[in-house]
């Protein structure tokens, strides 16, 4: 996994602050592969309640500012229809929180 412990802590903190302490965070995509270089940070955040668009945009902007790299953020909840990318994120990703 190509995230520092500090970066992982920043991500977990932002997710908990906006989506609740029970939010689960998955890192997926190229950052999971230690052999690859560069790339944005792909995240799936699972919340207990359906996230509002503004919440998603707030977390994405905050993370991009704090981490200094592009972040692709997908949010999910029990009320949201699951998409193929959500399935892939859970299957191939690494849970952060």
PDB file of N, CA and C in Angstrom:
ATOM      1  N   UNK A   1       0.859  -1.175   0.000  1.00  0.00           N
ATOM      2  CA  UNK A   1       0.000   0.000   0.000  1.00  0.00           C
ATOM      3  C   UNK A   1       0.900   1.232   0.000  1.00  0.00           C
ATOM      4  N   UNK A   2       0.636   2.132  -0.915  1.00  0.00           N
ATOM      5  CA  UNK A   2       1.468   3.323  -1.047  1.00  0.00           C
ATOM      6  C   UNK A   2       0.815   4.544  -0.410  1.00  0.00           C
ATOM      7  N   UNK A   3       0.597   4.435   0.885  1.00  0.00           N
ATOM      8  CA  UNK A   3       0.176   5.564   1.715  1.00  0.00           C
ATOM      9  C   UNK A   3       1.032   5.528   2.967  1.00  0.00           C
ATOM     10  N   UNK A   4       1.432   6.684   3.440  1.00  0.00           N
ATOM     11  CA  UNK A   4       2.145   6.725   4.711  1.00  0.00           C
ATOM     12  C   UNK A   4       1.127   6.575   5.844  1.00  0.00           C
ATOM     13  N   UNK A   5       1.585   6.192   7.026  1.00  0.00           N
ATOM     14  CA  UNK A   5       0.662   6.145   8.162  1.00  0.00           C
ATOM     15  C   UNK A   5      -0.011   7.501   8.408  1.00  0.00           C
ATOM     16  N   UNK A   6       0.710   8.578   8.173  1.00  0.00           N
ATOM     17  CA  UNK A   6       0.140   9.917   8.362  1.00  0.00           C
ATOM     18  C   UNK A   6      -0.977  10.184   7.352  1.00  0.00           C
ATOM     19  N   UNK A   7      -0.762   9.794   6.092  1.00  0.00           N
ATOM     20  CA  UNK A   7      -1.794   9.977   5.070  1.00  0.00           C
ATOM     21  C   UNK A   7      -3.034   9.155   5.409  1.00  0.00           C
ATOM     22  N   UNK A   8      -2.837   7.909   5.833  1.00  0.00           N
ATOM     23  CA  UNK A   8      -3.969   7.059   6.211  1.00  0.00           C
ATOM     24  C   UNK A   8      -4.737   7.675   7.376  1.00  0.00           C
ATOM     25  N   UNK A   9      -4.032   8.242   8.338  1.00  0.00           N
ATOM     26  CA  UNK A   9      -4.686   8.879   9.488  1.00  0.00           C
ATOM     27  C   UNK A   9      -5.488  10.102   9.060  1.00  0.00           C
ATOM     28  N   UNK A  10      -4.953  10.898   8.141  1.00  0.00           N
ATOM     29  CA  UNK A  10      -5.677  12.066   7.625  1.00  0.00           C
ATOM     30  C   UNK A  10      -6.968  11.624   6.950  1.00  0.00           C
ATOM     31  N   UNK A  11      -6.896  10.563   6.154  1.00  0.00           N
ATOM     32  CA  UNK A  11      -8.076  10.057   5.441  1.00  0.00           C
ATOM     33  C   UNK A  11      -9.116   9.551   6.431  1.00  0.00           C
ATOM     34  N   UNK A  12      -8.691   8.729   7.392  1.00  0.00           N
ATOM     35  CA  UNK A  12      -9.633   8.197   8.387  1.00  0.00           C
ATOM     36  C   UNK A  12     -10.288   9.317   9.180  1.00  0.00           C
ATOM     37  N   UNK A  13      -9.513  10.315   9.560  1.00  0.00           N
ATOM     38  CA  UNK A  13     -10.032  11.434  10.343  1.00  0.00           C
ATOM     39  C   UNK A  13     -11.078  12.225   9.567  1.00  0.00           C
ATOM     40  N   UNK A  14     -10.798  12.537   8.316  1.00  0.00           N
ATOM     41  CA  UNK A  14     -11.755  13.295   7.498  1.00  0.00           C
ATOM     42  C   UNK A  14     -13.041  12.504   7.302  1.00  0.00           C
ATOM     43  N   UNK A  15     -12.920  11.202   7.047  1.00  0.00           N
ATOM     44  CA  UNK A  15     -14.108  10.363   6.856  1.00  0.00           C
ATOM     45  C   UNK A  15     -14.950  10.325   8.124  1.00  0.00           C
ATOM     46  N   UNK A  16     -14.312  10.145   9.267  1.00  0.00           N
ATOM     47  CA  UNK A  16     -15.044  10.075  10.536  1.00  0.00           C
ATOM     48  C   UNK A  16     -15.710  11.398  10.869  1.00  0.00           C
ATOM     49  N   UNK A  17     -15.019  12.495  10.609  1.00  0.00           N
ATOM     50  CA  UNK A  17     -15.564  13.814  10.937  1.00  0.00           C
ATOM     51  C   UNK A  17     -16.820  14.130  10.127  1.00  0.00           C
ATOM     52  N   UNK A  18     -16.818  13.786   8.856  1.00  0.00           N
ATOM     53  CA  UNK A  18     -17.941  14.156   7.983  1.00  0.00           C
ATOM     54  C   UNK A  18     -19.012  13.068   7.919  1.00  0.00           C
ATOM     55  N   UNK A  19     -18.601  11.795   7.885  1.00  0.00           N
ATOM     56  CA  UNK A  19     -19.557  10.700   7.686  1.00  0.00           C
ATOM     57  C   UNK A  19     -19.873   9.920   8.953  1.00  0.00           C
ATOM     58  N   UNK A  20     -19.180  10.210  10.044  1.00  0.00           N
ATOM     59  CA  UNK A  20     -19.419   9.512  11.298  1.00  0.00           C
ATOM     60  C   UNK A  20     -18.292   8.555  11.635  1.00  0.00           C
ATOM     61  N   UNK A  21     -18.144   8.293  12.924  1.00  0.00           N
ATOM     62  CA  UNK A  21     -17.029   7.467  13.392  1.00  0.00           C
ATOM     63  C   UNK A  21     -17.123   6.018  12.933  1.00  0.00           C
ATOM     64  N   UNK A  22     -18.316   5.601  12.491  1.00  0.00           N
ATOM     65  CA  UNK A  22     -18.473   4.226  12.016  1.00  0.00           C
ATOM     66  C   UNK A  22     -18.274   4.093  10.504  1.00  0.00           C
ATOM     67  N   UNK A  23     -17.863   5.153   9.837  1.00  0.00           N
ATOM     68  CA  UNK A  23     -17.607   5.089   8.394  1.00  0.00           C
ATOM     69  C   UNK A  23     -16.422   4.168   8.130  1.00  0.00           C
ATOM     70  N   UNK A  24     -16.539   3.385   7.058  1.00  0.00           N
ATOM     71  CA  UNK A  24     -15.451   2.492   6.650  1.00  0.00           C
ATOM     72  C   UNK A  24     -14.811   3.059   5.398  1.00  0.00           C
ATOM     73  N   UNK A  25     -13.491   2.981   5.332  1.00  0.00           N
ATOM     74  CA  UNK A  25     -12.744   3.542   4.212  1.00  0.00           C
ATOM     75  C   UNK A  25     -11.931   2.442   3.540  1.00  0.00           C
ATOM     76  N   UNK A  26     -12.031   2.380   2.216  1.00  0.00           N
ATOM     77  CA  UNK A  26     -11.271   1.421   1.419  1.00  0.00           C
ATOM     78  C   UNK A  26     -10.372   2.179   0.455  1.00  0.00           C
ATOM     79  N   UNK A  27      -9.098   1.836   0.434  1.00  0.00           N
ATOM     80  CA  UNK A  27      -8.165   2.324  -0.574  1.00  0.00           C
ATOM     81  C   UNK A  27      -8.124   1.285  -1.682  1.00  0.00           C
ATOM     82  N   UNK A  28      -8.273   1.723  -2.928  1.00  0.00           N
ATOM     83  CA  UNK A  28      -8.201   0.780  -4.041  1.00  0.00           C
ATOM     84  C   UNK A  28      -7.487   1.447  -5.207  1.00  0.00           C
ATOM     85  N   UNK A  29      -7.328   0.716  -6.283  1.00  0.00           N
ATOM     86  CA  UNK A  29      -6.650   1.258  -7.459  1.00  0.00           C
ATOM     87  C   UNK A  29      -5.143   1.115  -7.355  1.00  0.00           C
ATOM     88  N   UNK A  30      -4.429   1.973  -8.065  1.00  0.00           N
ATOM     89  CA  UNK A  30      -2.975   1.835  -8.183  1.00  0.00           C
ATOM     90  C   UNK A  30      -2.237   2.012  -6.865  1.00  0.00           C
ATOM     91  N   UNK A  31      -2.793   2.733  -5.930  1.00  0.00           N
ATOM     92  CA  UNK A  31      -2.102   2.961  -4.651  1.00  0.00           C
ATOM     93  C   UNK A  31      -2.023   1.705  -3.780  1.00  0.00           C
ATOM     94  N   UNK A  32      -2.768   0.667  -4.127  1.00  0.00           N
ATOM     95  CA  UNK A  32      -2.702  -0.588  -3.389  1.00  0.00           C
ATOM     96  C   UNK A  32      -1.461  -1.386  -3.810  1.00  0.00           C
ATOM     97  N   UNK A  33      -0.982  -1.146  -5.025  1.00  0.00           N
ATOM     98  CA  UNK A  33       0.142  -1.888  -5.601  1.00  0.00           C
ATOM     99  C   UNK A  33       1.459  -1.177  -5.299  1.00  0.00           C
ATOM    100  N   UNK A  34       2.295  -1.798  -4.471  1.00  0.00           N
ATOM    101  CA  UNK A  34       3.578  -1.193  -4.094  1.00  0.00           C
ATOM    102  C   UNK A  34       4.542  -1.066  -5.268  1.00  0.00           C
ATOM    103  N   UNK A  35       4.343  -1.846  -6.325  1.00  0.00           N
ATOM    104  CA  UNK A  35       5.251  -1.818  -7.477  1.00  0.00           C
ATOM    105  C   UNK A  35       4.972  -0.638  -8.407  1.00  0.00           C
ATOM    106  N   UNK A  36       3.799  -0.059  -8.311  1.00  0.00           N
ATOM    107  CA  UNK A  36       3.443   1.063  -9.185  1.00  0.00           C
ATOM    108  C   UNK A  36       3.908   2.371  -8.575  1.00  0.00           C
ATOM    109  N   UNK A  37       3.951   3.407  -9.412  1.00  0.00           N
ATOM    110  CA  UNK A  37       4.379   4.727  -8.954  1.00  0.00           C
ATOM    111  C   UNK A  37       3.328   5.755  -9.343  1.00  0.00           C
ATOM    112  N   UNK A  38       3.289   6.839  -8.547  1.00  0.00           N
ATOM    113  CA  UNK A  38       2.378   7.934  -8.864  1.00  0.00           C
ATOM    114  C   UNK A  38       0.923   7.538  -8.723  1.00  0.00           C
ATOM    115  N   UNK A  39       0.081   8.280  -9.392  1.00  0.00           N
ATOM    116  CA  UNK A  39      -1.342   7.986  -9.388  1.00  0.00           C
ATOM    117  C   UNK A  39      -2.095   8.741  -8.316  1.00  0.00           C
ATOM    118  N   UNK A  40      -3.380   8.896  -8.559  1.00  0.00           N
ATOM    119  CA  UNK A  40      -4.238   9.551  -7.583  1.00  0.00           C
ATOM    120  C   UNK A  40      -4.575   8.563  -6.476  1.00  0.00           C
ATOM    121  N   UNK A  41      -5.327   9.021  -5.505  1.00  0.00           N
ATOM    122  CA  UNK A  41      -5.762   8.179  -4.398  1.00  0.00           C
ATOM    123  C   UNK A  41      -7.235   7.863  -4.616  1.00  0.00           C
ATOM    124  N   UNK A  42      -7.531   6.569  -4.808  1.00  0.00           N
ATOM    125  CA  UNK A  42      -8.902   6.110  -5.028  1.00  0.00           C
ATOM    126  C   UNK A  42      -9.457   5.589  -3.711  1.00  0.00           C
ATOM    127  N   UNK A  43     -10.586   6.159  -3.279  1.00  0.00           N
ATOM    128  CA  UNK A  43     -11.180   5.794  -2.001  1.00  0.00           C
ATOM    129  C   UNK A  43     -12.658   5.473  -2.157  1.00  0.00           C
ATOM    130  N   UNK A  44     -13.101   4.470  -1.411  1.00  0.00           N
ATOM    131  CA  UNK A  44     -14.521   4.194  -1.219  1.00  0.00           C
ATOM    132  C   UNK A  44     -14.793   4.408   0.259  1.00  0.00           C
ATOM    133  N   UNK A  45     -15.764   5.264   0.572  1.00  0.00           N
ATOM    134  CA  UNK A  45     -16.172   5.475   1.959  1.00  0.00           C
ATOM    135  C   UNK A  45     -17.599   4.971   2.106  1.00  0.00           C
ATOM    136  N   UNK A  46     -17.789   4.040   3.047  1.00  0.00           N
ATOM    137  CA  UNK A  46     -19.106   3.478   3.336  1.00  0.00           C
ATOM    138  C   UNK A  46     -19.628   4.115   4.616  1.00  0.00           C
ATOM    139  N   UNK A  47     -20.756   4.798   4.497  1.00  0.00           N
ATOM    140  CA  UNK A  47     -21.384   5.461   5.640  1.00  0.00           C
ATOM    141  C   UNK A  47     -22.678   4.732   5.992  1.00  0.00           C
ATOM    142  N   UNK A  48     -23.170   4.944   7.194  1.00  0.00           N
ATOM    143  CA  UNK A  48     -24.419   4.309   7.613  1.00  0.00           C
ATOM    144  C   UNK A  48     -25.643   4.963   6.982  1.00  0.00           C
ATOM    145  N   UNK A  49     -25.537   6.272   6.714  1.00  0.00           N
ATOM    146  CA  UNK A  49     -26.634   6.981   6.048  1.00  0.00           C
ATOM    147  C   UNK A  49     -26.157   7.498   4.705  1.00  0.00           C
ATOM    148  N   UNK A  50     -27.076   7.651   3.781  1.00  0.00           N
ATOM    149  CA  UNK A  50     -26.724   8.105   2.435  1.00  0.00           C
ATOM    150  C   UNK A  50     -26.035   9.465   2.510  1.00  0.00           C
ATOM    151  N   UNK A  51     -24.799   9.546   2.022  1.00  0.00           N
ATOM    152  CA  UNK A  51     -24.076  10.817   2.070  1.00  0.00           C
ATOM    153  C   UNK A  51     -24.663  11.840   1.100  1.00  0.00           C
ATOM    154  N   UNK A  52     -24.718  13.080   1.530  1.00  0.00           N
ATOM    155  CA  UNK A  52     -25.126  14.170   0.643  1.00  0.00           C
ATOM    156  C   UNK A  52     -23.955  14.501  -0.275  1.00  0.00           C
ATOM    157  N   UNK A  53     -24.273  14.993  -1.456  1.00  0.00           N
ATOM    158  CA  UNK A  53     -23.234  15.364  -2.413  1.00  0.00           C
ATOM    159  C   UNK A  53     -22.261  16.360  -1.796  1.00  0.00           C
ATOM    160  N   UNK A  54     -22.776  17.325  -1.043  1.00  0.00           N
ATOM    161  CA  UNK A  54     -21.904  18.331  -0.430  1.00  0.00           C
ATOM    162  C   UNK A  54     -20.909  17.701   0.538  1.00  0.00           C
ATOM    163  N   UNK A  55     -21.328  16.674   1.272  1.00  0.00           N
ATOM    164  CA  UNK A  55     -20.405  15.983   2.174  1.00  0.00           C
ATOM    165  C   UNK A  55     -19.265  15.338   1.391  1.00  0.00           C
ATOM    166  N   UNK A  56     -19.619  14.668   0.307  1.00  0.00           N
ATOM    167  CA  UNK A  56     -18.611  14.008  -0.524  1.00  0.00           C
ATOM    168  C   UNK A  56     -17.622  15.019  -1.086  1.00  0.00           C
ATOM    169  N   UNK A  57     -18.140  16.125  -1.603  1.00  0.00           N
ATOM    170  CA  UNK A  57     -17.266  17.151  -2.180  1.00  0.00           C
ATOM    171  C   UNK A  57     -16.384  17.799  -1.119  1.00  0.00           C
ATOM    172  N   UNK A  58     -16.930  17.989   0.076  1.00  0.00           N
ATOM    173  CA  UNK A  58     -16.155  18.572   1.172  1.00  0.00           C
ATOM    174  C   UNK A  58     -14.973  17.687   1.537  1.00  0.00           C
ATOM    175  N   UNK A  59     -15.229  16.392   1.697  1.00  0.00           N
ATOM    176  CA  UNK A  59     -14.151  15.469   2.054  1.00  0.00           C
ATOM    177  C   UNK A  59     -13.120  15.389   0.935  1.00  0.00           C
ATOM    178  N   UNK A  60     -13.585  15.314  -0.297  1.00  0.00           N
ATOM    179  CA  UNK A  60     -12.654  15.220  -1.426  1.00  0.00           C
ATOM    180  C   UNK A  60     -11.741  16.451  -1.481  1.00  0.00           C
ATOM    181  N   UNK A  61     -12.318  17.627  -1.367  1.00  0.00           N
ATOM    182  CA  UNK A  61     -11.522  18.861  -1.417  1.00  0.00           C
ATOM    183  C   UNK A  61     -10.553  18.936  -0.240  1.00  0.00           C
ATOM    184  N   UNK A  62     -11.022  18.582   0.942  1.00  0.00           N
ATOM    185  CA  UNK A  62     -10.167  18.617   2.131  1.00  0.00           C
ATOM    186  C   UNK A  62      -8.978  17.669   1.976  1.00  0.00           C
ATOM    187  N   UNK A  63      -9.256  16.459   1.496  1.00  0.00           N
ATOM    188  CA  UNK A  63      -8.178  15.486   1.334  1.00  0.00           C
ATOM    189  C   UNK A  63      -7.179  15.920   0.266  1.00  0.00           C
ATOM    190  N   UNK A  64      -7.677  16.450  -0.840  1.00  0.00           N
ATOM    191  CA  UNK A  64      -6.762  16.905  -1.887  1.00  0.00           C
ATOM    192  C   UNK A  64      -5.863  18.021  -1.367  1.00  0.00           C
ATOM    193  N   UNK A  65      -6.420  18.907  -0.558  1.00  0.00           N
ATOM    194  CA  UNK A  65      -5.628  20.004   0.006  1.00  0.00           C
ATOM    195  C   UNK A  65      -4.603  19.477   1.016  1.00  0.00           C
ATOM    196  N   UNK A  66      -5.036  18.605   1.908  1.00  0.00           N
ATOM    197  CA  UNK A  66      -4.140  18.117   2.961  1.00  0.00           C
ATOM    198  C   UNK A  66      -3.095  17.136   2.444  1.00  0.00           C
ATOM    199  N   UNK A  67      -3.459  16.328   1.442  1.00  0.00           N
ATOM    200  CA  UNK A  67      -2.538  15.313   0.940  1.00  0.00           C
ATOM    201  C   UNK A  67      -1.701  15.807  -0.237  1.00  0.00           C
ATOM    202  N   UNK A  68      -2.157  16.874  -0.894  1.00  0.00           N
ATOM    203  CA  UNK A  68      -1.417  17.427  -2.015  1.00  0.00           C
ATOM    204  C   UNK A  68      -1.420  16.560  -3.253  1.00  0.00           C
ATOM    205  N   UNK A  69      -2.457  15.761  -3.424  1.00  0.00           N
ATOM    206  CA  UNK A  69      -2.573  14.886  -4.593  1.00  0.00           C
ATOM    207  C   UNK A  69      -4.047  14.702  -4.936  1.00  0.00           C
ATOM    208  N   UNK A  70      -4.379  14.416  -6.204  1.00  0.00           N
ATOM    209  CA  UNK A  70      -5.778  14.201  -6.571  1.00  0.00           C
ATOM    210  C   UNK A  70      -6.376  12.997  -5.835  1.00  0.00           C
ATOM    211  N   UNK A  71      -7.639  13.132  -5.466  1.00  0.00           N
ATOM    212  CA  UNK A  71      -8.368  12.070  -4.774  1.00  0.00           C
ATOM    213  C   UNK A  71      -9.650  11.793  -5.545  1.00  0.00           C
ATOM    214  N   UNK A  72      -9.860  10.519  -5.891  1.00  0.00           N
ATOM    215  CA  UNK A  72     -11.137  10.081  -6.454  1.00  0.00           C
ATOM    216  C   UNK A  72     -11.912   9.436  -5.320  1.00  0.00           C
ATOM    217  N   UNK A  73     -13.103   9.958  -5.039  1.00  0.00           N
ATOM    218  CA  UNK A  73     -13.871   9.518  -3.881  1.00  0.00           C
ATOM    219  C   UNK A  73     -15.234   9.004  -4.315  1.00  0.00           C
ATOM    220  N   UNK A  74     -15.537   7.785  -3.881  1.00  0.00           N
ATOM    221  CA  UNK A  74     -16.851   7.179  -4.091  1.00  0.00           C
ATOM    222  C   UNK A  74     -17.448   6.967  -2.709  1.00  0.00           C
ATOM    223  N   UNK A  75     -18.718   7.310  -2.545  1.00  0.00           N
ATOM    224  CA  UNK A  75     -19.380   7.078  -1.263  1.00  0.00           C
ATOM    225  C   UNK A  75     -20.509   6.082  -1.447  1.00  0.00           C
ATOM    226  N   UNK A  76     -20.780   5.352  -0.384  1.00  0.00           N
ATOM    227  CA  UNK A  76     -21.798   4.317  -0.417  1.00  0.00           C
ATOM    228  C   UNK A  76     -22.492   4.262   0.939  1.00  0.00           C
ATOM    229  N   UNK A  77     -23.663   3.661   0.943  1.00  0.00           N
ATOM    230  CA  UNK A  77     -24.402   3.404   2.176  1.00  0.00           C
ATOM    231  C   UNK A  77     -25.385   2.282   1.882  1.00  0.00           C
ATOM    232  N   UNK A  78     -26.039   1.753   2.913  1.00  0.00           N
ATOM    233  CA  UNK A  78     -27.017   0.696   2.665  1.00  0.00           C
ATOM    234  C   UNK A  78     -28.158   1.125   1.734  1.00  0.00           C
ATOM    235  N   UNK A  79     -28.459   2.440   1.674  1.00  0.00           N
ATOM    236  CA  UNK A  79     -29.558   2.914   0.826  1.00  0.00           C
ATOM    237  C   UNK A  79     -29.152   3.127  -0.627  1.00  0.00           C
ATOM    238  N   UNK A  80     -27.860   3.046  -0.916  1.00  0.00           N
ATOM    239  CA  UNK A  80     -27.353   3.335  -2.259  1.00  0.00           C
ATOM    240  C   UNK A  80     -27.205   2.033  -3.032  1.00  0.00           C
ATOM    241  N   UNK A  81     -27.682   2.018  -4.277  1.00  0.00           N
ATOM    242  CA  UNK A  81     -27.488   0.851  -5.133  1.00  0.00           C
ATOM    243  C   UNK A  81     -26.000   0.645  -5.365  1.00  0.00           C
ATOM    244  N   UNK A  82     -25.574  -0.582  -5.231  1.00  0.00           N
ATOM    245  CA  UNK A  82     -24.157  -0.892  -5.391  1.00  0.00           C
ATOM    246  C   UNK A  82     -23.790  -0.964  -6.871  1.00  0.00           C
ATOM    247  N   UNK A  83     -22.687  -0.345  -7.220  1.00  0.00           N
ATOM    248  CA  UNK A  83     -22.219  -0.308  -8.600  1.00  0.00           C
ATOM    249  C   UNK A  83     -21.030  -1.255  -8.753  1.00  0.00           C
ATOM    250  N   UNK A  84     -20.677  -1.586  -9.990  1.00  0.00           N
ATOM    251  CA  UNK A  84     -19.520  -2.463 -10.197  1.00  0.00           C
ATOM    252  C   UNK A  84     -18.230  -1.916  -9.577  1.00  0.00           C
ATOM    253  N   UNK A  85     -18.009  -0.612  -9.641  1.00  0.00           N
ATOM    254  CA  UNK A  85     -16.773  -0.055  -9.076  1.00  0.00           C
ATOM    255  C   UNK A  85     -16.748  -0.200  -7.557  1.00  0.00           C
ATOM    256  N   UNK A  86     -17.902  -0.135  -6.907  1.00  0.00           N
ATOM    257  CA  UNK A  86     -17.953  -0.349  -5.459  1.00  0.00           C
ATOM    258  C   UNK A  86     -17.562  -1.784  -5.128  1.00  0.00           C
ATOM    259  N   UNK A  87     -18.049  -2.713  -5.931  1.00  0.00           N
ATOM    260  CA  UNK A  87     -17.713  -4.125  -5.737  1.00  0.00           C
ATOM    261  C   UNK A  87     -16.210  -4.340  -5.924  1.00  0.00           C
ATOM    262  N   UNK A  88     -15.641  -3.750  -6.968  1.00  0.00           N
ATOM    263  CA  UNK A  88     -14.205  -3.874  -7.237  1.00  0.00           C
ATOM    264  C   UNK A  88     -13.396  -3.273  -6.090  1.00  0.00           C
ATOM    265  N   UNK A  89     -13.831  -2.117  -5.591  1.00  0.00           N
ATOM    266  CA  UNK A  89     -13.106  -1.467  -4.490  1.00  0.00           C
ATOM    267  C   UNK A  89     -13.055  -2.369  -3.264  1.00  0.00           C
ATOM    268  N   UNK A  90     -14.160  -3.017  -2.937  1.00  0.00           N
ATOM    269  CA  UNK A  90     -14.189  -3.902  -1.772  1.00  0.00           C
ATOM    270  C   UNK A  90     -13.372  -5.173  -2.019  1.00  0.00           C
ATOM    271  N   UNK A  91     -13.435  -5.676  -3.245  1.00  0.00           N
ATOM    272  CA  UNK A  91     -12.760  -6.928  -3.588  1.00  0.00           C
ATOM    273  C   UNK A  91     -11.240  -6.771  -3.644  1.00  0.00           C
ATOM    274  N   UNK A  92     -10.771  -5.677  -4.219  1.00  0.00           N
ATOM    275  CA  UNK A  92      -9.331  -5.494  -4.440  1.00  0.00           C
ATOM    276  C   UNK A  92      -8.697  -4.490  -3.486  1.00  0.00           C
ATOM    277  N   UNK A  93      -9.520  -3.785  -2.741  1.00  0.00           N
ATOM    278  CA  UNK A  93      -9.011  -2.703  -1.905  1.00  0.00           C
ATOM    279  C   UNK A  93      -8.490  -3.143  -0.552  1.00  0.00           C
ATOM    280  N   UNK A  94      -7.946  -2.163   0.139  1.00  0.00           N
ATOM    281  CA  UNK A  94      -7.405  -2.351   1.483  1.00  0.00           C
ATOM    282  C   UNK A  94      -8.218  -1.472   2.430  1.00  0.00           C
ATOM    283  N   UNK A  95      -8.833  -2.059   3.464  1.00  0.00           N
ATOM    284  CA  UNK A  95      -9.590  -1.225   4.405  1.00  0.00           C
ATOM    285  C   UNK A  95      -8.662  -0.351   5.246  1.00  0.00           C
ATOM    286  N   UNK A  96      -9.006   0.925   5.341  1.00  0.00           N
ATOM    287  CA  UNK A  96      -8.247   1.863   6.176  1.00  0.00           C
ATOM    288  C   UNK A  96      -8.941   2.111   7.502  1.00  0.00           C
ATOM    289  N   UNK A  97     -10.271   1.999   7.513  1.00  0.00           N
ATOM    290  CA  UNK A  97     -11.018   2.238   8.750  1.00  0.00           C
ATOM    291  C   UNK A  97     -12.318   1.477   8.710  1.00  0.00           C
TER     292      UNK A  97
END
